[in-house]
Amino acid sequence: MKNFLAISSFLSFSPVLLSSQVLAGTITQNGNQLLNNPNVSFPTISPTLIGDTLRFSTANVFYETILRWDLFPANTLTDNSPTEIINITANLGRLRSTSSRLPEDWDPTIYLWDGTNIIGGILGDNLGGAFQRIEGTSDGTSNNLSLIGSLSDAGNGFPDIGESIDFNVEFELGQTETKVTLSGLGESLSYTTNNFDRTKSLSLLITRNHPYERYDINSITVTSNHVVPEPLTILGAGTAVAFGISFKRKVNQSKNKSNESSYFEIIRSSE
């Protein structure tokens, strides 16, 4: 019975271990879930939870990270791994800024971070909704921008104050270069870069452009085409453990029977 319980524990615990090590498939989390996710942190500011929404007030510095979500540990991908696609959609609420000169300024930014380099972009209020390519470096808290692209029309329907928008960024991590695609209002902006190391630990960063901007994060959806061992593989491992225990038990039983036979033969001989 103890062996059976041990196997059951192994089978139920292993998928949890795997799922906490690397993100695979699709996961959507609202603000409350993000707040309690051990892989999510808030490097510069503690958000306020309003219902299932995370609200971020103003800050003191430009380009600071307000949310970090660790997705892949280092060496999850190698130089020879096939192309990995990480797709991120953040549902963000637009709030009025505290700037008297630019009360409607709102420029959320999404990056993928390899521990040093950041790649991604902005979906901002300029031109009634525009994308902007951004690359640079980061320590996970503050971000230094080395490449800022020109404004590109994002389409129609940029949210008014109090409304929300889905900002989507897809990263195709190839062996020699990475393709980044920003989308959100019917239009998209794509570019390629080799300023990224996919073999390092990979994290999602959401940052603010100006310190007076305020944000609501309603939810984040992350999709990855990464493949981890299926439950069937884990079940097979558990079955192997069970078989080993069963085989050992049978061997011991056989030895016991053999010893019993020898014992009775000795008794008969003495009689």
mmCIF file of C-alpha atoms in Angstrom:
data_model
loop_
_atom_site.group_PDB
_atom_site.id
_atom_site.type_symbol
_atom_site.label_atom_id
_atom_site.label_comp_id
_atom_site.label_asym_id
_atom_site.label_seq_id
_atom_site.Cartn_x
_atom_site.Cartn_y
_atom_site.Cartn_z
ATOM 1 C CA MET A 1 0.000 0.000 0.000
ATOM 2 C CA LYS A 2 2.870 2.372 0.835
ATOM 3 C CA ASN A 3 4.445 1.702 -2.559
ATOM 4 C CA PHE A 4 1.147 2.452 -4.299
ATOM 5 C CA LEU A 5 0.820 5.737 -2.418
ATOM 6 C CA ALA A 6 4.376 6.677 -3.353
ATOM 7 C CA ILE A 7 3.669 6.035 -7.034
ATOM 8 C CA SER A 8 0.412 8.015 -6.863
ATOM 9 C CA SER A 9 2.274 10.903 -5.273
ATOM 10 C CA PHE A 10 4.922 10.771 -8.011
ATOM 11 C CA LEU A 11 2.343 10.830 -10.796
ATOM 12 C CA SER A 12 0.344 13.709 -9.328
ATOM 13 C CA PHE A 13 3.379 15.848 -8.428
ATOM 14 C CA SER A 14 5.519 15.493 -11.545
ATOM 15 C CA PRO A 15 3.307 17.505 -13.952
ATOM 16 C CA VAL A 16 3.248 20.362 -11.430
ATOM 17 C CA LEU A 17 7.051 20.326 -11.301
ATOM 18 C CA LEU A 18 7.293 20.438 -15.071
ATOM 19 C CA SER A 19 4.732 23.189 -15.475
ATOM 20 C CA SER A 20 6.589 25.401 -12.977
ATOM 21 C CA GLN A 21 9.911 25.012 -14.803
ATOM 22 C CA VAL A 22 8.940 26.122 -18.297
ATOM 23 C CA LEU A 23 5.817 27.627 -19.808
ATOM 24 C CA ALA A 24 4.287 25.563 -22.616
ATOM 25 C CA GLY A 25 0.900 25.806 -24.312
ATOM 26 C CA THR A 26 -1.385 28.726 -23.409
ATOM 27 C CA ILE A 27 -1.960 30.342 -20.046
ATOM 28 C CA THR A 28 -4.192 33.337 -19.246
ATOM 29 C CA GLN A 29 -4.019 35.051 -15.872
ATOM 30 C CA ASN A 30 -6.009 37.971 -14.509
ATOM 31 C CA GLY A 31 -4.598 40.498 -12.086
ATOM 32 C CA ASN A 32 -5.363 38.447 -8.998
ATOM 33 C CA GLN A 33 -3.684 35.368 -10.467
ATOM 34 C CA LEU A 34 -0.657 37.383 -11.579
ATOM 35 C CA LEU A 35 -0.328 38.811 -8.084
ATOM 36 C CA ASN A 36 -0.094 35.270 -6.675
ATOM 37 C CA ASN A 37 2.058 33.775 -9.440
ATOM 38 C CA PRO A 38 5.523 32.897 -8.021
ATOM 39 C CA ASN A 39 7.096 33.580 -11.433
ATOM 40 C CA VAL A 40 5.674 37.132 -11.587
ATOM 41 C CA SER A 41 7.278 40.073 -9.793
ATOM 42 C CA PHE A 42 6.861 43.844 -9.639
ATOM 43 C CA PRO A 43 10.384 45.310 -9.635
ATOM 44 C CA THR A 44 9.614 48.999 -9.096
ATOM 45 C CA ILE A 45 6.098 49.416 -7.751
ATOM 46 C CA SER A 46 3.523 47.400 -5.820
ATOM 47 C CA PRO A 47 0.220 47.421 -7.709
ATOM 48 C CA THR A 48 -3.186 47.769 -6.122
ATOM 49 C CA LEU A 49 -5.651 44.951 -6.769
ATOM 50 C CA ILE A 50 -9.081 46.263 -7.797
ATOM 51 C CA GLY A 51 -11.354 43.292 -8.383
ATOM 52 C CA ASP A 52 -9.270 41.184 -10.780
ATOM 53 C CA THR A 53 -7.309 44.163 -12.138
ATOM 54 C CA LEU A 54 -3.820 45.329 -11.168
ATOM 55 C CA ARG A 55 -3.556 49.125 -10.995
ATOM 56 C CA PHE A 56 -0.166 50.827 -11.259
ATOM 57 C CA SER A 57 0.166 54.410 -10.069
ATOM 58 C CA THR A 58 2.830 56.892 -11.162
ATOM 59 C CA ALA A 59 6.591 56.556 -10.674
ATOM 60 C CA ASN A 60 9.730 58.681 -10.582
ATOM 61 C CA VAL A 61 11.790 57.430 -13.529
ATOM 62 C CA PHE A 62 11.397 56.850 -17.254
ATOM 63 C CA TYR A 63 11.196 53.399 -18.842
ATOM 64 C CA GLU A 64 10.839 51.456 -15.606
ATOM 65 C CA THR A 65 9.579 47.855 -15.469
ATOM 66 C CA ILE A 66 6.242 47.500 -13.705
ATOM 67 C CA LEU A 67 5.761 43.742 -14.254
ATOM 68 C CA ARG A 68 8.164 40.868 -14.913
ATOM 69 C CA TRP A 69 7.053 37.306 -15.721
ATOM 70 C CA ASP A 70 9.810 34.678 -15.898
ATOM 71 C CA LEU A 71 8.867 32.266 -18.705
ATOM 72 C CA PHE A 72 11.849 30.024 -19.565
ATOM 73 C CA PRO A 73 14.902 29.156 -17.443
ATOM 74 C CA ALA A 74 18.323 29.301 -19.085
ATOM 75 C CA ASN A 75 19.172 26.531 -21.575
ATOM 76 C CA THR A 76 15.528 25.670 -22.225
ATOM 77 C CA LEU A 77 16.428 26.549 -25.815
ATOM 78 C CA THR A 78 19.789 25.778 -27.393
ATOM 79 C CA ASP A 79 21.500 27.097 -30.507
ATOM 80 C CA ASN A 80 20.161 24.069 -32.394
ATOM 81 C CA SER A 81 16.566 24.174 -31.128
ATOM 82 C CA PRO A 82 13.859 24.710 -33.755
ATOM 83 C CA THR A 83 12.163 28.101 -34.004
ATOM 84 C CA GLU A 84 10.331 28.926 -30.784
ATOM 85 C CA ILE A 85 7.250 31.159 -30.887
ATOM 86 C CA ILE A 86 6.213 33.110 -27.803
ATOM 87 C CA ASN A 87 2.998 35.088 -28.209
ATOM 88 C CA ILE A 88 1.952 37.624 -25.583
ATOM 89 C CA THR A 89 -1.349 39.489 -25.297
ATOM 90 C CA ALA A 90 -1.826 42.005 -22.510
ATOM 91 C CA ASN A 91 -5.290 43.430 -21.890
ATOM 92 C CA LEU A 92 -4.511 46.906 -20.590
ATOM 93 C CA GLY A 93 -6.716 49.663 -19.217
ATOM 94 C CA ARG A 94 -5.956 53.265 -20.159
ATOM 95 C CA LEU A 95 -5.890 55.730 -17.271
ATOM 96 C CA ARG A 96 -5.431 59.487 -17.248
ATOM 97 C CA SER A 97 -1.842 60.517 -16.544
ATOM 98 C CA THR A 98 -0.867 62.941 -13.799
ATOM 99 C CA SER A 99 0.810 65.297 -16.287
ATOM 100 C CA SER A 100 -0.991 68.638 -16.567
ATOM 101 C CA ARG A 101 0.555 69.136 -20.014
ATOM 102 C CA LEU A 102 -0.079 65.601 -21.356
ATOM 103 C CA PRO A 103 -3.002 64.187 -19.369
ATOM 104 C CA GLU A 104 -3.794 61.606 -22.069
ATOM 105 C CA ASP A 105 -0.232 60.340 -22.561
ATOM 106 C CA TRP A 106 -0.219 56.521 -22.423
ATOM 107 C CA ASP A 107 2.443 54.339 -24.041
ATOM 108 C CA PRO A 108 2.522 50.744 -22.735
ATOM 109 C CA THR A 109 5.563 48.731 -23.777
ATOM 110 C CA ILE A 110 6.093 44.957 -23.986
ATOM 111 C CA TYR A 111 9.543 43.360 -24.118
ATOM 112 C CA LEU A 112 11.103 39.927 -24.127
ATOM 113 C CA TRP A 113 14.261 39.978 -21.988
ATOM 114 C CA ASP A 114 17.202 37.540 -22.078
ATOM 115 C CA GLY A 115 18.806 38.839 -18.903
ATOM 116 C CA THR A 116 20.623 41.575 -20.829
ATOM 117 C CA ASN A 117 18.869 42.505 -24.071
ATOM 118 C CA ILE A 118 15.282 43.670 -24.550
ATOM 119 C CA ILE A 119 13.302 43.486 -27.793
ATOM 120 C CA GLY A 120 9.688 44.502 -28.356
ATOM 121 C CA GLY A 121 7.843 47.752 -28.739
ATOM 122 C CA ILE A 122 5.223 50.340 -27.839
ATOM 123 C CA LEU A 123 1.538 50.709 -28.634
ATOM 124 C CA GLY A 124 1.057 54.382 -27.786
ATOM 125 C CA ASP A 125 -1.471 57.194 -28.101
ATOM 126 C CA ASN A 126 0.560 59.135 -30.712
ATOM 127 C CA LEU A 127 -1.236 59.644 -34.054
ATOM 128 C CA GLY A 128 -4.372 58.188 -32.519
ATOM 129 C CA GLY A 129 -2.626 54.849 -32.000
ATOM 130 C CA ALA A 130 0.883 53.962 -33.174
ATOM 131 C CA PHE A 131 3.493 51.225 -32.866
ATOM 132 C CA GLN A 132 7.157 51.840 -32.238
ATOM 133 C CA ARG A 133 10.021 49.354 -32.422
ATOM 134 C CA ILE A 134 12.224 49.337 -29.325
ATOM 135 C CA GLU A 135 15.489 47.547 -28.559
ATOM 136 C CA GLY A 136 17.983 48.022 -25.759
ATOM 137 C CA THR A 137 19.331 46.558 -22.541
ATOM 138 C CA SER A 138 17.844 46.018 -19.107
ATOM 139 C CA ASP A 139 18.674 44.864 -15.606
ATOM 140 C CA GLY A 140 15.049 43.808 -15.187
ATOM 141 C CA THR A 141 14.157 47.024 -13.385
ATOM 142 C CA SER A 142 15.385 49.945 -15.468
ATOM 143 C CA ASN A 143 15.628 49.860 -19.247
ATOM 144 C CA ASN A 144 18.096 51.601 -21.543
ATOM 145 C CA LEU A 145 16.790 52.160 -25.065
ATOM 146 C CA SER A 146 19.387 51.939 -27.826
ATOM 147 C CA LEU A 147 17.039 51.748 -30.827
ATOM 148 C CA ILE A 148 13.733 53.593 -31.111
ATOM 149 C CA GLY A 149 11.952 53.100 -34.411
ATOM 150 C CA SER A 150 9.714 55.541 -36.227
ATOM 151 C CA LEU A 151 5.985 55.691 -35.507
ATOM 152 C CA SER A 152 3.815 53.251 -37.457
ATOM 153 C CA ASP A 153 0.022 53.441 -37.710
ATOM 154 C CA ALA A 154 -1.610 50.835 -35.458
ATOM 155 C CA GLY A 155 -5.096 51.200 -36.928
ATOM 156 C CA ASN A 156 -8.326 52.672 -35.604
ATOM 157 C CA GLY A 157 -10.025 52.504 -32.238
ATOM 158 C CA PHE A 158 -7.337 53.505 -29.743
ATOM 159 C CA PRO A 159 -9.037 53.366 -26.331
ATOM 160 C CA ASP A 160 -10.339 56.457 -24.599
ATOM 161 C CA ILE A 161 -9.543 57.102 -20.948
ATOM 162 C CA GLY A 162 -11.216 54.332 -18.937
ATOM 163 C CA GLU A 163 -11.291 51.849 -21.841
ATOM 164 C CA SER A 164 -9.110 48.800 -22.477
ATOM 165 C CA ILE A 165 -7.128 47.350 -25.367
ATOM 166 C CA ASP A 166 -5.446 44.058 -26.282
ATOM 167 C CA PHE A 167 -1.782 44.674 -27.079
ATOM 168 C CA ASN A 168 -0.221 41.643 -28.810
ATOM 169 C CA VAL A 169 3.467 40.969 -29.394
ATOM 170 C CA GLU A 170 4.773 37.791 -31.028
ATOM 171 C CA PHE A 171 8.403 36.697 -30.857
ATOM 172 C CA GLU A 172 9.724 34.105 -33.321
ATOM 173 C CA LEU A 173 13.025 32.991 -31.836
ATOM 174 C CA GLY A 174 14.995 31.470 -34.700
ATOM 175 C CA GLN A 175 18.495 30.016 -34.731
ATOM 176 C CA THR A 176 20.098 33.124 -36.252
ATOM 177 C CA GLU A 177 17.566 35.939 -35.777
ATOM 178 C CA THR A 178 14.358 36.889 -33.998
ATOM 179 C CA LYS A 179 11.238 38.252 -35.666
ATOM 180 C CA VAL A 180 9.065 40.591 -33.596
ATOM 181 C CA THR A 181 5.478 41.476 -34.581
ATOM 182 C CA LEU A 182 3.395 44.123 -32.793
ATOM 183 C CA SER A 183 -0.378 44.201 -33.330
ATOM 184 C CA GLY A 184 -3.441 45.596 -31.642
ATOM 185 C CA LEU A 185 -5.809 47.782 -33.701
ATOM 186 C CA GLY A 186 -6.076 46.005 -37.034
ATOM 187 C CA GLU A 187 -2.567 46.875 -38.208
ATOM 188 C CA SER A 188 0.809 45.349 -37.371
ATOM 189 C CA LEU A 189 4.503 46.184 -37.358
ATOM 190 C CA SER A 190 7.185 43.510 -37.869
ATOM 191 C CA TYR A 191 10.966 43.623 -37.725
ATOM 192 C CA THR A 192 13.885 41.205 -37.318
ATOM 193 C CA THR A 193 16.899 41.454 -35.042
ATOM 194 C CA ASN A 194 19.874 39.351 -33.981
ATOM 195 C CA ASN A 195 20.346 41.345 -30.777
ATOM 196 C CA PHE A 196 18.978 38.555 -28.564
ATOM 197 C CA ASP A 197 20.196 35.297 -26.964
ATOM 198 C CA ARG A 198 17.397 32.743 -26.749
ATOM 199 C CA THR A 199 19.566 30.260 -24.784
ATOM 200 C CA LYS A 200 19.428 32.527 -21.712
ATOM 201 C CA SER A 201 16.556 32.781 -19.234
ATOM 202 C CA LEU A 202 13.618 34.507 -20.935
ATOM 203 C CA SER A 203 11.192 36.895 -19.251
ATOM 204 C CA LEU A 204 8.279 39.107 -20.234
ATOM 205 C CA LEU A 205 8.658 42.731 -19.164
ATOM 206 C CA ILE A 206 5.865 45.312 -19.202
ATOM 207 C CA THR A 207 7.172 48.849 -18.792
ATOM 208 C CA ARG A 208 5.908 52.407 -18.699
ATOM 209 C CA ASN A 209 7.290 55.037 -21.050
ATOM 210 C CA HIS A 210 6.908 58.101 -18.795
ATOM 211 C CA PRO A 211 6.766 58.251 -14.984
ATOM 212 C CA TYR A 212 3.442 60.105 -14.930
ATOM 213 C CA GLU A 213 1.606 57.373 -16.885
ATOM 214 C CA ARG A 214 -0.802 55.066 -15.026
ATOM 215 C CA TYR A 215 -1.871 51.586 -16.068
ATOM 216 C CA ASP A 216 -4.403 48.861 -15.410
ATOM 217 C CA ILE A 217 -3.386 45.296 -16.255
ATOM 218 C CA ASN A 218 -6.570 43.271 -16.572
ATOM 219 C CA SER A 219 -5.025 40.049 -17.865
ATOM 220 C CA ILE A 220 -2.043 38.577 -19.702
ATOM 221 C CA THR A 221 -2.127 35.604 -22.068
ATOM 222 C CA VAL A 222 1.105 33.828 -22.994
ATOM 223 C CA THR A 223 1.279 31.115 -25.647
ATOM 224 C CA SER A 224 4.354 29.023 -26.396
ATOM 225 C CA ASN A 225 4.896 26.181 -28.854
ATOM 226 C CA HIS A 226 7.514 24.665 -26.558
ATOM 227 C CA VAL A 227 7.157 20.903 -26.013
ATOM 228 C CA VAL A 228 7.537 19.354 -22.557
ATOM 229 C CA PRO A 229 7.109 15.664 -21.597
ATOM 230 C CA GLU A 230 3.475 14.637 -21.910
ATOM 231 C CA PRO A 231 1.566 13.094 -18.985
ATOM 232 C CA LEU A 232 1.824 9.772 -20.833
ATOM 233 C CA THR A 233 5.608 9.941 -20.518
ATOM 234 C CA ILE A 234 5.282 10.617 -16.818
ATOM 235 C CA LEU A 235 2.766 7.796 -16.513
ATOM 236 C CA GLY A 236 5.261 5.520 -18.224
ATOM 237 C CA ALA A 237 7.904 6.475 -15.697
ATOM 238 C CA GLY A 238 5.482 5.742 -12.882
ATOM 239 C CA THR A 239 4.592 2.416 -14.467
ATOM 240 C CA ALA A 240 8.284 1.535 -14.636
ATOM 241 C CA VAL A 241 8.621 2.276 -10.926
ATOM 242 C CA ALA A 242 5.563 0.158 -10.194
ATOM 243 C CA PHE A 243 6.917 -2.700 -12.323
ATOM 244 C CA GLY A 244 10.254 -2.582 -10.509
ATOM 245 C CA ILE A 245 8.560 -2.750 -7.120
ATOM 246 C CA SER A 246 6.297 -5.593 -8.266
ATOM 247 C CA PHE A 247 9.225 -7.549 -9.760
ATOM 248 C CA LYS A 248 11.269 -7.164 -6.586
ATOM 249 C CA ARG A 249 8.321 -8.389 -4.515
ATOM 250 C CA LYS A 250 7.943 -11.484 -6.719
ATOM 251 C CA VAL A 251 11.662 -12.272 -6.480
ATOM 252 C CA ASN A 252 11.517 -12.010 -2.700
ATOM 253 C CA GLN A 253 8.438 -14.240 -2.602
ATOM 254 C CA SER A 254 10.204 -16.813 -4.786
ATOM 255 C CA LYS A 255 13.230 -16.779 -2.500
ATOM 256 C CA ASN A 256 11.024 -17.252 0.543
ATOM 257 C CA LYS A 257 9.266 -20.224 -1.022
ATOM 258 C CA SER A 258 12.628 -21.762 -1.936
ATOM 259 C CA ASN A 259 13.848 -21.330 1.632
ATOM 260 C CA GLU A 260 10.645 -22.868 2.974
ATOM 261 C CA SER A 261 11.062 -25.928 0.700
ATOM 262 C CA SER A 262 14.650 -26.439 1.855
ATOM 263 C CA TYR A 263 13.546 -26.172 5.467
ATOM 264 C CA PHE A 264 10.858 -28.828 5.108
ATOM 265 C CA GLU A 265 13.260 -31.138 3.248
ATOM 266 C CA ILE A 266 15.672 -30.885 6.171
ATOM 267 C CA ILE A 267 12.849 -31.734 8.600
ATOM 268 C CA ARG A 268 11.835 -34.810 6.563
ATOM 269 C CA SER A 269 15.433 -36.030 6.388
ATOM 270 C CA SER A 270 15.812 -35.758 10.145
ATOM 271 C CA GLU A 271 12.640 -37.775 10.642
#
